[in-house]
mmCIF file of C-alpha atoms and ligand atoms in Angstrom:
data_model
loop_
_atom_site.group_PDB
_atom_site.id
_atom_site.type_symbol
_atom_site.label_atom_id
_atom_site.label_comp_id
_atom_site.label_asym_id
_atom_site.label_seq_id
_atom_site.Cartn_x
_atom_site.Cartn_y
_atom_site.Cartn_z
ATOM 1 C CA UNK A 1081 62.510 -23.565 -8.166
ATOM 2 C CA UNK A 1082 66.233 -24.584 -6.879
ATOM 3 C CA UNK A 1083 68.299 -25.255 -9.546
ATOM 4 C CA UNK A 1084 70.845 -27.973 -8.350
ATOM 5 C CA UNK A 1085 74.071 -28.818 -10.409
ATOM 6 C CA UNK A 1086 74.484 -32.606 -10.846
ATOM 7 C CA UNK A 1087 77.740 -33.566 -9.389
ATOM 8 C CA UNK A 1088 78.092 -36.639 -12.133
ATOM 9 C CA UNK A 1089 77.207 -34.718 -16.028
ATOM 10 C CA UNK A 1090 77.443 -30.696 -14.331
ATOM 11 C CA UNK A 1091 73.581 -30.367 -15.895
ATOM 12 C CA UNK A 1092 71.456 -27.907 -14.437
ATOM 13 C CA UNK A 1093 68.800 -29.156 -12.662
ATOM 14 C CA UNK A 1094 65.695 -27.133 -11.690
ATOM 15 C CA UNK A 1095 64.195 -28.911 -8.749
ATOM 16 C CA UNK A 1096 60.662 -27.780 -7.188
ATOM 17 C CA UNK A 1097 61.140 -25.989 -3.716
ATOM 18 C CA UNK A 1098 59.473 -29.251 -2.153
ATOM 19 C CA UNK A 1099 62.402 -31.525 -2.843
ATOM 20 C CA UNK A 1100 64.627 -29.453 -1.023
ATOM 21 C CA UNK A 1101 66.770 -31.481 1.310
ATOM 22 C CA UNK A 1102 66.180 -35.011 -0.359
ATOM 23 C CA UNK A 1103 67.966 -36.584 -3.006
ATOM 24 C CA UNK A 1104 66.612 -37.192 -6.350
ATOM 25 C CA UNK A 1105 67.866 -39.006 -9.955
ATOM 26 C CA UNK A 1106 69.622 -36.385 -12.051
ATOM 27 C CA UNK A 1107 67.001 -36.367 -15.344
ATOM 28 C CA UNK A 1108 70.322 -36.507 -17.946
ATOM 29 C CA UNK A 1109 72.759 -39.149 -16.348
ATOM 30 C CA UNK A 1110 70.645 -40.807 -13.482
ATOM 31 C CA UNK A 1111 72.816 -40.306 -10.870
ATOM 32 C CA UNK A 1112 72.062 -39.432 -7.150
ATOM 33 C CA UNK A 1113 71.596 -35.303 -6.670
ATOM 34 C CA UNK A 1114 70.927 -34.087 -3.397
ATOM 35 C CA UNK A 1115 68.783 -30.904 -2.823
ATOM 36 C CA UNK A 1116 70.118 -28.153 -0.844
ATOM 37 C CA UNK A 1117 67.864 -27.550 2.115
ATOM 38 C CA UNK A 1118 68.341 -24.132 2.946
ATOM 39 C CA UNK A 1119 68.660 -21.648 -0.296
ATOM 40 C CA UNK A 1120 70.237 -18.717 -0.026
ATOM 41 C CA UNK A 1121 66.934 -16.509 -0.145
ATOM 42 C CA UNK A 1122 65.450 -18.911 2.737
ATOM 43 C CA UNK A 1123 66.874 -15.889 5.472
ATOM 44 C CA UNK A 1124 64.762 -13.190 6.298
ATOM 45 C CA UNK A 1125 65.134 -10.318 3.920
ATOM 46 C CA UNK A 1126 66.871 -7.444 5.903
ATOM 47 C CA UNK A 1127 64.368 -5.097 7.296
ATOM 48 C CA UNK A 1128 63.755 -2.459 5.155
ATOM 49 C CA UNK A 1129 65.770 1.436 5.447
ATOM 50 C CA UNK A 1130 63.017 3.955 6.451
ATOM 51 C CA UNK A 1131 61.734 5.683 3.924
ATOM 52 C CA UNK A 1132 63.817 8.167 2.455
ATOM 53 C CA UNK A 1133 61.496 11.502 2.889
ATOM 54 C CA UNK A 1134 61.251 12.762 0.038
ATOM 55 C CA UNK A 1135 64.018 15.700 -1.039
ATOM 56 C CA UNK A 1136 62.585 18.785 0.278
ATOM 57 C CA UNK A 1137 61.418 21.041 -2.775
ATOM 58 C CA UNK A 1138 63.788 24.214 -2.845
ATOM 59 C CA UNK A 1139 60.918 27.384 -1.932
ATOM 60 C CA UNK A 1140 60.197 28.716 -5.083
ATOM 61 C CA UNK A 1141 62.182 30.975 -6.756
ATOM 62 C CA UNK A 1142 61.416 34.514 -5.981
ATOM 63 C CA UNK A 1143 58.983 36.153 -7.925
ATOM 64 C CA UNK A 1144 60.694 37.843 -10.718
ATOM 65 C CA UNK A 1145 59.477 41.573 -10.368
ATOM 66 C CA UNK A 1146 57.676 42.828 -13.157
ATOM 67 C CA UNK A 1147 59.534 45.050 -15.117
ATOM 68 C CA UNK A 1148 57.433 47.664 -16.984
ATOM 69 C CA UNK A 1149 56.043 51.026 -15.942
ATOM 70 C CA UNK A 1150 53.403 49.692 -14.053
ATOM 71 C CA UNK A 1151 54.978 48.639 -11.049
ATOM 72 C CA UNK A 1152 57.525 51.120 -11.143
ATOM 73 C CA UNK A 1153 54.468 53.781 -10.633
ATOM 74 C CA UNK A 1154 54.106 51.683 -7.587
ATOM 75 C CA UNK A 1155 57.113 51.355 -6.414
ATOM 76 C CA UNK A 1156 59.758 53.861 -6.986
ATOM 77 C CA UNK A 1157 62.454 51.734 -7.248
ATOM 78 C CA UNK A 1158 64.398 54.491 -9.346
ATOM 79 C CA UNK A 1159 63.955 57.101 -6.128
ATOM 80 C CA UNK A 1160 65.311 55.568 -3.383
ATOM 81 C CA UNK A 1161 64.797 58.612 -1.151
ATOM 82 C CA UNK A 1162 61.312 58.456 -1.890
ATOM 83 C CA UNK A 1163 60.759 54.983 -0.794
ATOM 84 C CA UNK A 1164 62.685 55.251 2.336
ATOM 85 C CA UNK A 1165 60.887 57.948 3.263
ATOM 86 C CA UNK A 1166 57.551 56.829 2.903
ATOM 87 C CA UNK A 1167 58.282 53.005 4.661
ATOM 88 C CA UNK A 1168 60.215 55.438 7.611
ATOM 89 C CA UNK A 1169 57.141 57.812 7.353
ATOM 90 C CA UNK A 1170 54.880 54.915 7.992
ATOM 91 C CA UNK A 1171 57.052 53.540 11.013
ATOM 92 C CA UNK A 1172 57.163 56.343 12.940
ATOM 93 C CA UNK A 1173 54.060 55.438 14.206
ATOM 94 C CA UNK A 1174 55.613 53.097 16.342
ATOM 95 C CA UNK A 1175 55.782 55.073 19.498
ATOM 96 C CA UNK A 1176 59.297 55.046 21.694
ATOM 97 C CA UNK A 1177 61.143 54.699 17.836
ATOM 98 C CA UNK A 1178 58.976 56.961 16.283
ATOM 99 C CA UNK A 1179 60.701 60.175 16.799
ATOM 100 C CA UNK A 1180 63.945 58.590 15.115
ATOM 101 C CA UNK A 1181 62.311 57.100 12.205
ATOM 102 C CA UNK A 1182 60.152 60.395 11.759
ATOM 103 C CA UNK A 1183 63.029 62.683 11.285
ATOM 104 C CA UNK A 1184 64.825 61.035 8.900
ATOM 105 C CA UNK A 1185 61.160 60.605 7.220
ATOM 106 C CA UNK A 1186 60.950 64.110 6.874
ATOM 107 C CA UNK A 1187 64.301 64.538 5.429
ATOM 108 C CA UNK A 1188 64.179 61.754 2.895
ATOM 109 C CA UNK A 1189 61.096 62.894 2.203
ATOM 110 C CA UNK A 1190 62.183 66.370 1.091
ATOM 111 C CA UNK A 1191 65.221 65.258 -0.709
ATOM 112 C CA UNK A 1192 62.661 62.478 -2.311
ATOM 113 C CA UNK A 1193 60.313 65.204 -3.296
ATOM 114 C CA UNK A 1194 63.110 67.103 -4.903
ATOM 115 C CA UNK A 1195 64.847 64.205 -6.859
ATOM 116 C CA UNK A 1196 61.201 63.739 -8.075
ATOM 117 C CA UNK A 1197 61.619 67.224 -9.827
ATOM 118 C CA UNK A 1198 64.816 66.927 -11.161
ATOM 119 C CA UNK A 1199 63.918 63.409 -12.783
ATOM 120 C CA UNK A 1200 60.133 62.929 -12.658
ATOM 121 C CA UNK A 1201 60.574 59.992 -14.495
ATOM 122 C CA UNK A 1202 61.664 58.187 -11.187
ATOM 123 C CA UNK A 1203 58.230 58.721 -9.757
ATOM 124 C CA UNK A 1204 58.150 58.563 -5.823
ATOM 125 C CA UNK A 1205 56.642 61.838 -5.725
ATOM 126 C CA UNK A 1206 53.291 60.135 -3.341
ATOM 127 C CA UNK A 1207 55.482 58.289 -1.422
ATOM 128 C CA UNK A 1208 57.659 61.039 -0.673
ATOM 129 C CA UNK A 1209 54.792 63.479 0.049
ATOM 130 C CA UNK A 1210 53.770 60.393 2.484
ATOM 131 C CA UNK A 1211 57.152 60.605 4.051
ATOM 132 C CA UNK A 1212 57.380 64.288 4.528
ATOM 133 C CA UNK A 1213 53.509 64.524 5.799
ATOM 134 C CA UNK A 1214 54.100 61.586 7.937
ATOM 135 C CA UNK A 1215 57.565 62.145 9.000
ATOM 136 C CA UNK A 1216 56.578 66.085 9.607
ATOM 137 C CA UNK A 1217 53.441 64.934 11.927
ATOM 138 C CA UNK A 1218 55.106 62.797 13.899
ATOM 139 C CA UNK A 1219 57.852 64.475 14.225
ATOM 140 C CA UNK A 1220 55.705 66.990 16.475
ATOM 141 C CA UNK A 1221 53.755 64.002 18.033
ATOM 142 C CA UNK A 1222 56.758 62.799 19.277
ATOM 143 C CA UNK A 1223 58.755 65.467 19.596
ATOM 144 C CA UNK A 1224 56.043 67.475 21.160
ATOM 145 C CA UNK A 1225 55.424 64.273 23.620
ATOM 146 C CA UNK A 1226 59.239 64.289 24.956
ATOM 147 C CA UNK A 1227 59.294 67.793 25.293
ATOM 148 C CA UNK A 1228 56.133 67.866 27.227
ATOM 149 C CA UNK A 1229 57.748 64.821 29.169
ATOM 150 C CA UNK A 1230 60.981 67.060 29.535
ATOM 151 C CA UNK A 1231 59.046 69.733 31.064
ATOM 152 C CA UNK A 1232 56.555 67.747 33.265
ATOM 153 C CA UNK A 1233 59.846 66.647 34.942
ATOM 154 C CA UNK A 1234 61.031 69.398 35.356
ATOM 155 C CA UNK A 1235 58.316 71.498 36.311
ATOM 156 C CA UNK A 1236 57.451 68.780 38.826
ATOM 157 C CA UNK A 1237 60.780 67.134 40.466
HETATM 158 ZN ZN1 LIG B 2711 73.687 -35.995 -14.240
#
């Protein structure tokens, strides 16, 4: 429906879409209303934005770590020596950086093993007894590999 204002009385007239662009009798006073043609809506609705993607979720808040004994016998996050030890211990058996992560192993591993029996409460003891064992072994893979590299040079120029 248009709706027309009559020019003589100011009613509102609603007018069906087909009389748009003719005249017609006002239905109060009886005078002449014409139709508007064209009504505003008759253009082409602007083409639509693309579609917003949606707002990527945020990734999901870390998982809170459990606190309790249990994990902690897991992980002893209380004996940092320990732990470094044992994750070094299990590194050094990447060959070329093996030899550097193995020494340190060893030593974390001892002082590890020792914080373990001043406060056994901050567990670690496996994983320092993992560094140590580790760290110790290839410590002489290693080492024993460069030295034998050392003196294969040298014994052959
Ligand atoms: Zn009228």
């Amino acid at each position: 429906m248009i709706e027309v204002e009559c020019p003589n009385c100011h009613a509102k007239l609603k007018v069906p879409e087909q009389y748009a662009g003719r005249t017609g009798k006002c239905r109060s006073c009886g005078a002449e209303v014409s139709v508007p043609a064209a009504v505003a809506p008759a253009t082409p609705a602007p083409p639509m934005p693309p579609p917003v993607p949606p707002p990527a979720y945020p990734p999901y808040p870390p998982a809170r770590p459990a606190s309790g004994g249990g994990m902690d016998a897991l992980i002893p996050t209380k004996n940092p020596c320990a732990l470094t030890a044992y994750y070094l211990g299990v590194f050094s058996l990447i060959p070329c950086i093996g030899l550097a992560l193995a020494i340190p192993a060893l030593i974390l591993g001892i002082k590890g093993l020792s914080f373990y029996n001043q406060h056994p409460e901050a567990k670690g003891k496996a994983h320092a007894l993992v560094g140590i064992i580790m760290g110790g072994l290839f410590t002489l893979i290693w080492g024993g590999l460069v030295l034998m590299m050392v003196l294969s040079a040298a014994l052959h120029p």
